[in-house]
Amino acid sequence: MFVVTGATGNVGRALVRTLYEAGEQVTAVARRITAADAPDGVRTVAADLTDPATLGPALRGARAAFLLVPPVLAPEADAGVMAAVEAAGVGRIVVLTSQSAATRPESPGHGLRVRHFEDQAMASGLGWTVIRPGGFASNAYAWAESVRARREVFAPFADVPLPVVHPDDIAEVGAATLRDPAHDGRTYVLTGPELITPRQMTAALGDALGEELAFTELTRAEARARMLAFMPEAVADGTLDILGEPTADEQKISPDVERVLGRAPHSFATWAGQNAAAFG
Ligand SMILES: NC(=O)c1ccc[n+]([C@@H]2O[C@H](COP(=O)([O-])OP(=O)(O)OC[C@H]3O[C@@H](n4cnc5c(N)ncnc54)[C@H](OP(=O)(O)O)[C@@H]3O)[C@@H](O)[C@H]2O)c1
């Protein structure tokens, strides 16, 4: 049995489905999960990664656990998470962090936070694999409301390209690494197959919808004000740094999806085609 935390999210939902379709037993975990959030036959358990004492019932009997770094800053809970995994007799973990662990190690809302979680995982004595994705294709869901209402995308840094990654690729790498201990001790950086700008993503979304979408570039300050409605200040500032002034490493296309899965990563256009209904 495998435990998947963050099981109602972009990555976790796809990971639960991938494992389930491969015939594995799965326990799906999030704070507010219900049976309706997972396929029939998948056990769902509500638990909170910032309160490690709640994790025990979910973890019991698992071969390996997929852990994401909870967005709420609770570094003191991280060691408790590893201890809960060990106490439940789970030998291996796959940890979903972020590329910023390496590229923005001092950024409070990005690398600093996830590095702490990684450090605890690596020091735990458990078998570990670390997955460090770049920005997700699914961040474009933030555009859904204005596309639905006005057929328009509002975004900063219109012409700065990044190799955004499809969450299904992260999920598939998660499934592969959970199932095979040969990945223990490895760190994988996951990106998409190509550099793409917000303006080009808008065009790809328009192609998926069969109509042209307008694009309005926001200033950094305008984008920040919008982001503060749904993320902490430190995370918004760190994200804007990456979107506006990516480092050379943040613009590199990583070979790791292909290395693990034996196929190229999916493009943003593929994600847009699969998720066009959210923008319809
Ligand atoms: N978006 C990006 O560009 C990007 C880039 C690099 C890394 N990441 C990281 O990748 C991870 C997964 O992203 P995603 O898009 O799949 O996330 P998401 O769609 O925002 O979903 C988050 C999932 O985690 C659960 N969760 C949140 N806090 C929790 C807690 N304290 N305890 C247990 N479960 C909790 C949520 O359910 P409940 O709210 O019900 O608990 C949900 O299932 C995140 O940690 C994110 O920081 C994202």
mmCIF file with all atom_site columns, C-alpha atoms in Angstrom, residues 15 30 35-37 40 58 68 75 99 106 108 113 118 140 147 171 174 182 184 190 194 205 209 247 262 267:
data_model
loop_
_atom_site.group_PDB
_atom_site.id
_atom_site.type_symbol
_atom_site.label_atom_id
_atom_site.label_alt_id
_atom_site.label_comp_id
_atom_site.label_asym_id
_atom_site.label_entity_id
_atom_site.label_seq_id
_atom_site.pdbx_PDB_ins_code
_atom_site.Cartn_x
_atom_site.Cartn_y
_atom_site.Cartn_z
_atom_site.occupancy
_atom_site.B_iso_or_equiv
_atom_site.pdbx_formal_charge
_atom_site.auth_seq_id
_atom_site.auth_comp_id
_atom_site.auth_asym_id
_atom_site.auth_atom_id
_atom_site.pdbx_PDB_model_num
ATOM 1  C CA . LEU A 1 15  ? -0.776  10.213 -8.530  1.00 0.00 ? 15  LEU A CA 1
ATOM 2  C CA . ALA A 1 30  ? -5.513  15.565 2.715   1.00 0.00 ? 30  ALA A CA 1
ATOM 3  C CA . ALA A 1 35  ? -14.440 9.228  -0.228  1.00 0.00 ? 35  ALA A CA 1
ATOM 4  C CA . ALA A 1 36  ? -15.848 11.184 -3.196  1.00 0.00 ? 36  ALA A CA 1
ATOM 5  C CA . ASP A 1 37  ? -12.376 12.658 -3.825  1.00 0.00 ? 37  ASP A CA 1
ATOM 6  C CA . ASP A 1 40  ? -13.769 3.593  -5.505  1.00 0.00 ? 40  ASP A CA 1
ATOM 7  C CA . ALA A 1 58  ? -3.022  6.932  7.341   1.00 0.00 ? 58  ALA A CA 1
ATOM 8  C CA . LEU A 1 68  ? 4.430   17.269 -0.052  1.00 0.00 ? 68  LEU A CA 1
ATOM 9  C CA . PRO A 1 75  ? 9.227   23.951 9.993   1.00 0.00 ? 75  PRO A CA 1
ATOM 10 C CA . GLN A 1 99  ? 13.435  23.422 -7.919  1.00 0.00 ? 99  GLN A CA 1
ATOM 11 C CA . GLU A 1 106 ? 17.602  31.620 0.772   1.00 0.00 ? 106 GLU A CA 1
ATOM 12 C CA . PRO A 1 108 ? 11.865  32.464 2.639   1.00 0.00 ? 108 PRO A CA 1
ATOM 13 C CA . ARG A 1 113 ? 11.183  26.385 3.356   1.00 0.00 ? 113 ARG A CA 1
ATOM 14 C CA . GLU A 1 118 ? 14.359  18.002 2.351   1.00 0.00 ? 118 GLU A CA 1
ATOM 15 C CA . ALA A 1 140 ? -2.708  28.755 -15.467 1.00 0.00 ? 140 ALA A CA 1
ATOM 16 C CA . VAL A 1 147 ? -10.936 33.797 -19.485 1.00 0.00 ? 147 VAL A CA 1
ATOM 17 C CA . ALA A 1 171 ? 2.596   12.294 -10.647 1.00 0.00 ? 171 ALA A CA 1
ATOM 18 C CA . GLY A 1 174 ? 6.045   10.037 -8.166  1.00 0.00 ? 174 GLY A CA 1
ATOM 19 C CA . ALA A 1 182 ? 16.257  1.881  -7.055  1.00 0.00 ? 182 ALA A CA 1
ATOM 20 C CA . ASP A 1 184 ? 16.396  5.914  -3.291  1.00 0.00 ? 184 ASP A CA 1
ATOM 21 C CA . LEU A 1 190 ? 11.246  18.087 -13.310 1.00 0.00 ? 190 LEU A CA 1
ATOM 22 C CA . GLU A 1 194 ? 10.171  23.530 -23.853 1.00 0.00 ? 194 GLU A CA 1
ATOM 23 C CA . LEU A 1 205 ? -4.917  28.027 -24.423 1.00 0.00 ? 205 LEU A CA 1
ATOM 24 C CA . LEU A 1 209 ? -10.502 26.681 -26.892 1.00 0.00 ? 209 LEU A CA 1
ATOM 25 C CA . THR A 1 247 ? 18.106  32.115 -13.180 1.00 0.00 ? 247 THR A CA 1
ATOM 26 C CA . GLY A 1 262 ? 11.480  6.769  -20.734 1.00 0.00 ? 262 GLY A CA 1
ATOM 27 C CA . SER A 1 267 ? 3.856   20.191 -23.304 1.00 0.00 ? 267 SER A CA 1
#
